[in-house]
mmCIF file of N, CA and C in Angstrom:
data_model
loop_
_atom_site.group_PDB
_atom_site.id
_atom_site.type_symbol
_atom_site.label_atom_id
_atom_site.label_comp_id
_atom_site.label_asym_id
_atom_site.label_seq_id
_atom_site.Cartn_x
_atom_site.Cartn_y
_atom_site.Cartn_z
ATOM 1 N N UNK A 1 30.462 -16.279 46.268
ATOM 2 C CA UNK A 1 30.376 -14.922 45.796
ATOM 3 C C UNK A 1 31.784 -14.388 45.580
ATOM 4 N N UNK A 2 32.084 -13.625 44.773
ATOM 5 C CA UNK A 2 33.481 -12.859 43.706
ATOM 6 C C UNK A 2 33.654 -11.955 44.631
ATOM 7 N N UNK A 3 34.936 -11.925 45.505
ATOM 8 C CA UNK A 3 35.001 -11.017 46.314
ATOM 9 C C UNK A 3 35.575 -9.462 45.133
ATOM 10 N N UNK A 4 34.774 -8.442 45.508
ATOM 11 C CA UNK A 4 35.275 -7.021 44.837
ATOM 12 C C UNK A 4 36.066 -5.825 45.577
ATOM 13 N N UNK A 5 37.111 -5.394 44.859
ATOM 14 C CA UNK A 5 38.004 -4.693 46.037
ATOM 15 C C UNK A 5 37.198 -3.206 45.570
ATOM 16 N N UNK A 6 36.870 -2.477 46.483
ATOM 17 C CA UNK A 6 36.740 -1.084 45.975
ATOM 18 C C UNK A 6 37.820 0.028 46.083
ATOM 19 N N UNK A 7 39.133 -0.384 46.541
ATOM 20 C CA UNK A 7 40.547 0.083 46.109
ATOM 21 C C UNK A 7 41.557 -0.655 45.154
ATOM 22 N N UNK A 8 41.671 -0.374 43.805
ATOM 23 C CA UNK A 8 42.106 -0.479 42.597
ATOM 24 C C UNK A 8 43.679 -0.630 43.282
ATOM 25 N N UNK A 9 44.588 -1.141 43.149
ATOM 26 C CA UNK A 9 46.042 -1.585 43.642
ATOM 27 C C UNK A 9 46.594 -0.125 42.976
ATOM 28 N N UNK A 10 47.398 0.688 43.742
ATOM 29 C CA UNK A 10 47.850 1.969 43.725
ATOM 30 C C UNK A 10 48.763 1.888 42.548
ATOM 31 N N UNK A 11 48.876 2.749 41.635
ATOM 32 C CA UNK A 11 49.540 2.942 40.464
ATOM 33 C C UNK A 11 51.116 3.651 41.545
ATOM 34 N N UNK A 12 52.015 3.555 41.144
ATOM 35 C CA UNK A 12 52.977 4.328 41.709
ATOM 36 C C UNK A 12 53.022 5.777 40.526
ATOM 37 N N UNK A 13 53.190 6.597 41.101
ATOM 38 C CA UNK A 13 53.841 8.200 40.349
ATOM 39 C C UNK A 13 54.769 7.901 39.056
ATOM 40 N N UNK A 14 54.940 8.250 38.543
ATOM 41 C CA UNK A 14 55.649 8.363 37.348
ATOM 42 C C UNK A 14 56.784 9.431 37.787
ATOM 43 N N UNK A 15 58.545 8.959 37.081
ATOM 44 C CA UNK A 15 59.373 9.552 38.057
ATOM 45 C C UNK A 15 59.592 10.750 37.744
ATOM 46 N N UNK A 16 58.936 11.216 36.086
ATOM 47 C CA UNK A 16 58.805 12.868 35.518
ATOM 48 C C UNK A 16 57.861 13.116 34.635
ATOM 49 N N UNK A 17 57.766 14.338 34.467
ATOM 50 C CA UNK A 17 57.010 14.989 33.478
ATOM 51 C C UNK A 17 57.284 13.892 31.929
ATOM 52 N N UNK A 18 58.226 13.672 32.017
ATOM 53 C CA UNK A 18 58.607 12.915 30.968
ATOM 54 C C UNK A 18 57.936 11.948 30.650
ATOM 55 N N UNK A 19 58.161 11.103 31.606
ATOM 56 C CA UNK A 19 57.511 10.020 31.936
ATOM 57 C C UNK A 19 55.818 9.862 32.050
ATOM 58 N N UNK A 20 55.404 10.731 32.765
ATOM 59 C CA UNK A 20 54.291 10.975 32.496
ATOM 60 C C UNK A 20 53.495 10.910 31.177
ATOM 61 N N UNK A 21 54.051 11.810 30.423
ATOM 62 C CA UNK A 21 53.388 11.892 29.313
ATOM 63 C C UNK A 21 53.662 11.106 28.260
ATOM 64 N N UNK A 22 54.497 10.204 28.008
ATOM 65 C CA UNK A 22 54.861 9.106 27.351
ATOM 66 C C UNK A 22 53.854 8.310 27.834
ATOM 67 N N UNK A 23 53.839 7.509 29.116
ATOM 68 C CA UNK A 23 52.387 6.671 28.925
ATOM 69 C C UNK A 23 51.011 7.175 29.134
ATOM 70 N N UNK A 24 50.708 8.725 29.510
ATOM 71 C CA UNK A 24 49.256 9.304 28.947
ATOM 72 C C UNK A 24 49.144 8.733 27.110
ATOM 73 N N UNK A 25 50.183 8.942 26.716
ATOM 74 C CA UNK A 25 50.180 8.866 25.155
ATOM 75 C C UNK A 25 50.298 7.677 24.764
ATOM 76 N N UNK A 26 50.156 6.333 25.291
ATOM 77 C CA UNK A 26 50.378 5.149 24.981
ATOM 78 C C UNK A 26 48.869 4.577 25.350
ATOM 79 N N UNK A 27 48.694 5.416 27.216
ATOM 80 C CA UNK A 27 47.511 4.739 27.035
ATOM 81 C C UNK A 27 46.170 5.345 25.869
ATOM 82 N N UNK A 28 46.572 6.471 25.418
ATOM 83 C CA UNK A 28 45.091 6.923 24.715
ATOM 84 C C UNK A 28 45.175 6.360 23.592
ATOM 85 N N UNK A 29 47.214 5.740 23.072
ATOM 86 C CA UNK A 29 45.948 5.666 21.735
ATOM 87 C C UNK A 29 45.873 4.203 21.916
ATOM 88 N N UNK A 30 46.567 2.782 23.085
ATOM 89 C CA UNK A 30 44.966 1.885 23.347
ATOM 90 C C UNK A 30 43.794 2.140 23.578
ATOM 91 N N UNK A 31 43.529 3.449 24.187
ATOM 92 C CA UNK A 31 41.840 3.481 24.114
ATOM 93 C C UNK A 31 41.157 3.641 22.900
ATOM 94 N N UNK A 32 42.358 4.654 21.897
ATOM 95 C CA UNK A 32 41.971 5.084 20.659
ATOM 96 C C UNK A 32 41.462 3.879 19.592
ATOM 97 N N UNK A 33 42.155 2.849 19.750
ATOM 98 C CA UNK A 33 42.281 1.492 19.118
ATOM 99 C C UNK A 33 41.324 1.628 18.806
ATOM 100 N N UNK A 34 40.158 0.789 20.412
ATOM 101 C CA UNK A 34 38.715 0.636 20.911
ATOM 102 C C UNK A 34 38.976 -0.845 20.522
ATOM 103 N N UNK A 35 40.335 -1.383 21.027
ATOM 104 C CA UNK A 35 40.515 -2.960 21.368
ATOM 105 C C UNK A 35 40.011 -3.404 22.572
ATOM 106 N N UNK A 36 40.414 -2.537 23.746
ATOM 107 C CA UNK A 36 40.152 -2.557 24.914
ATOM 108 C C UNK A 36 38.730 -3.291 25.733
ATOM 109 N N UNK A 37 38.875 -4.117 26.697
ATOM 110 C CA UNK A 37 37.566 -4.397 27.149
ATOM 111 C C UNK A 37 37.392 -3.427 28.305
ATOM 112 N N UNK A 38 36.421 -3.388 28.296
ATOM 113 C CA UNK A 38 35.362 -2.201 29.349
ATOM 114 C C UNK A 38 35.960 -2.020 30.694
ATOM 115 N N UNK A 39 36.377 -3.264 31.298
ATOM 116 C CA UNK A 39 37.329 -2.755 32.558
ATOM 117 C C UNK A 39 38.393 -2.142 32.110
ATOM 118 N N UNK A 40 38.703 -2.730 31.488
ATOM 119 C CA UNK A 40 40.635 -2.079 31.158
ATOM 120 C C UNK A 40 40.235 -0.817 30.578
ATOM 121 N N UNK A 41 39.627 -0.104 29.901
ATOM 122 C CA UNK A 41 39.281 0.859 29.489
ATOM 123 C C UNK A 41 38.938 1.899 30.331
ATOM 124 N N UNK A 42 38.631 1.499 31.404
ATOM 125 C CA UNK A 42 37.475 2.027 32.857
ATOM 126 C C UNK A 42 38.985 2.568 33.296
ATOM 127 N N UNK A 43 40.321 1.651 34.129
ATOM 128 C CA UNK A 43 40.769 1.335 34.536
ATOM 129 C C UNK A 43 42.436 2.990 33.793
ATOM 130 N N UNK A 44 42.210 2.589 32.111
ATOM 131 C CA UNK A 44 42.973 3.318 31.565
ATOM 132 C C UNK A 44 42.618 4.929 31.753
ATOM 133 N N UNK A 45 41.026 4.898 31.598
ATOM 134 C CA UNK A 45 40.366 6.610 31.808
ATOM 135 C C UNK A 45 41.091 6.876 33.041
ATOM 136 N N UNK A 46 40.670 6.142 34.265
ATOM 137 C CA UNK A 46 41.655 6.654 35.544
ATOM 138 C C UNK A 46 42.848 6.949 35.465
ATOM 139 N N UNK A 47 43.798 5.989 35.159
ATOM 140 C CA UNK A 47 45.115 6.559 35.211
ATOM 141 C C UNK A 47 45.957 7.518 34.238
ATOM 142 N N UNK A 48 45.114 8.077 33.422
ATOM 143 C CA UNK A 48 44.980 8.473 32.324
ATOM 144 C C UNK A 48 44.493 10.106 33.067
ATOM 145 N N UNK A 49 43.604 10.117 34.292
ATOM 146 C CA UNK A 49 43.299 11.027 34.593
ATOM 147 C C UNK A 49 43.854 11.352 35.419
ATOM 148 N N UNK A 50 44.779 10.055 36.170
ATOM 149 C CA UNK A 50 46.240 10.622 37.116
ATOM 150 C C UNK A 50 47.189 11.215 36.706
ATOM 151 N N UNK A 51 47.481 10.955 35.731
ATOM 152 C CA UNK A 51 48.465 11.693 34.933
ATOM 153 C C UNK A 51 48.445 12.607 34.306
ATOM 154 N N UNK A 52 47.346 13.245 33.996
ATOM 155 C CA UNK A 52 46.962 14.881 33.528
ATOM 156 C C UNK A 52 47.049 15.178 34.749
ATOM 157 N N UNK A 53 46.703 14.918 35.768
ATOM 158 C CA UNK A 53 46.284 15.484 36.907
ATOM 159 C C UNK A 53 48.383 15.967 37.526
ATOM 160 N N UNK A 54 48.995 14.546 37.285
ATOM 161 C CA UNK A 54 50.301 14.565 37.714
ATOM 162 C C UNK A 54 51.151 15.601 36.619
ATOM 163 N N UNK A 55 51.003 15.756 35.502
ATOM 164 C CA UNK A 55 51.605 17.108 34.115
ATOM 165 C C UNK A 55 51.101 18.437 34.720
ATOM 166 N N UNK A 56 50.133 18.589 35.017
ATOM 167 C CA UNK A 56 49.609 19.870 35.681
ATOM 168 C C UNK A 56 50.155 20.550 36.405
ATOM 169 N N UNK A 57 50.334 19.326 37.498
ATOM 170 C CA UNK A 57 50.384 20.115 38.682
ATOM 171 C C UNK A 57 52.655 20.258 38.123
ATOM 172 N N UNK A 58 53.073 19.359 37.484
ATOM 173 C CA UNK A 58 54.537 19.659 37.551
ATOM 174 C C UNK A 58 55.052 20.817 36.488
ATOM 175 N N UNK A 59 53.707 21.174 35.705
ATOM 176 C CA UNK A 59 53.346 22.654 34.866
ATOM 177 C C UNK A 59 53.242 23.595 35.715
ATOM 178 N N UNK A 60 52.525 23.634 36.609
ATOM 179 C CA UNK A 60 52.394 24.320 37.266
ATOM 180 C C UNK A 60 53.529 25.104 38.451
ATOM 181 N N UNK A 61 54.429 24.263 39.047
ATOM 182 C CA UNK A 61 55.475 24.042 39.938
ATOM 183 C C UNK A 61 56.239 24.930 39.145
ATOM 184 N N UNK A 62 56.999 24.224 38.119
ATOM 185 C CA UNK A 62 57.926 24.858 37.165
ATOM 186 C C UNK A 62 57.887 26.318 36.828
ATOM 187 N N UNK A 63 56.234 26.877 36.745
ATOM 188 C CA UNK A 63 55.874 28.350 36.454
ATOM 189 C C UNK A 63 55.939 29.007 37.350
ATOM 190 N N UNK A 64 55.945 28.320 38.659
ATOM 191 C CA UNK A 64 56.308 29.202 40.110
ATOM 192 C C UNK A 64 57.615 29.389 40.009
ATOM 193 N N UNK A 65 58.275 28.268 39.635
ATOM 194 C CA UNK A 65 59.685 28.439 39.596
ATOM 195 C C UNK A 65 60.330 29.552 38.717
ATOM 196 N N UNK A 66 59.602 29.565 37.692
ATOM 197 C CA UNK A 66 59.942 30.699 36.256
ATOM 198 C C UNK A 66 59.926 32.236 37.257
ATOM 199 N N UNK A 67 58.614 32.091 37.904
ATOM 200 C CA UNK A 67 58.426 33.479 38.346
ATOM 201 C C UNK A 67 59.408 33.643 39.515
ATOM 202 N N UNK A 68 59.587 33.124 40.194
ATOM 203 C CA UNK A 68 60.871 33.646 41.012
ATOM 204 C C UNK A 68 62.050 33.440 40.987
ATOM 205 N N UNK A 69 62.268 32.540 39.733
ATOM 206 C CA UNK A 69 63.706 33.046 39.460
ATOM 207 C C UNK A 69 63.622 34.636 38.551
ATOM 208 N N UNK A 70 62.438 35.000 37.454
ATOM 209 C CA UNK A 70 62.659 35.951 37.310
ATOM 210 C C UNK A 70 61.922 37.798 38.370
ATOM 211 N N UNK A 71 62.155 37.215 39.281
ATOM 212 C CA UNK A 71 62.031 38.386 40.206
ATOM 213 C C UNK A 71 60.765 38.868 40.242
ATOM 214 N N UNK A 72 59.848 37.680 40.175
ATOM 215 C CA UNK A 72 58.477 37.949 40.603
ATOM 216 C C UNK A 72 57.667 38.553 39.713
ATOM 217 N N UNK A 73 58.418 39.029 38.288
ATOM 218 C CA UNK A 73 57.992 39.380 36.873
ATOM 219 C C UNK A 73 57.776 38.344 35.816
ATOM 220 N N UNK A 74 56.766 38.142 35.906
ATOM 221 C CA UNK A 74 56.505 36.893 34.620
ATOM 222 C C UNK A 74 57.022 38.011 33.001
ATOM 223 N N UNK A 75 57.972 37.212 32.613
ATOM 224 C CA UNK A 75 58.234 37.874 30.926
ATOM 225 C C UNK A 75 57.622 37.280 30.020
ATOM 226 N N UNK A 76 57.691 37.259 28.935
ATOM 227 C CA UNK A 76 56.898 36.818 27.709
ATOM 228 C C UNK A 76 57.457 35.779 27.014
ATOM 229 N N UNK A 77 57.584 34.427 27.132
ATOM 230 C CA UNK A 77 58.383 33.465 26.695
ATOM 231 C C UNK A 77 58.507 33.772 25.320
ATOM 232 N N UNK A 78 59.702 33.536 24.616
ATOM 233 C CA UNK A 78 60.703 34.104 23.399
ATOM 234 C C UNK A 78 61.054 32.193 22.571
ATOM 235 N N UNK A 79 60.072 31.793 22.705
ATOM 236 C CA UNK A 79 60.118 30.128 22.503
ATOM 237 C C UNK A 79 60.254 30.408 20.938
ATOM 238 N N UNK A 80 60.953 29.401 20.082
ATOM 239 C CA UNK A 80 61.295 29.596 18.920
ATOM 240 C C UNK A 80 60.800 28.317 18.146
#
């Protein structure tokens, strides 16, 4: 009998936002292909969902940061 692990070997963190989203965007568009076989595909949705999960939360951080450097007043970003 095929021994089955039900813990997937730990992806390590990605070392930035940067990083992050460079391979969210590599893996979708292999999924986009639809080369992929069904595990690897299984396998890509997950880490694929670590990494939205990991952009979020360093979206999120950064906007705490916005607000107290500007004195607890969120302003109206002036993005060009």
């Amino acid at each position: 009998m095929a021994k089955t692990s039900s813990h997937a070997p730990q992806t390590p963190a990605p070392a930035s936002y940067e990083d992050a989203l460079g391979e969210l965007d590599r893996l979708v568009q292999a999924m986009e292909a639809g080369q992929l076989p069904l595990d690897r595909l299984l396998e890509s949705y997950k880490r694929g969902a670590e990494l939205l999960n990991f952009c979020r939360a360093r979206l999120e951080a950064v906007e705490q940061q916005v607000k107290v450097l500007e004195d607890g007043q969120l302003k109206p970003w002036a993005g060009e």
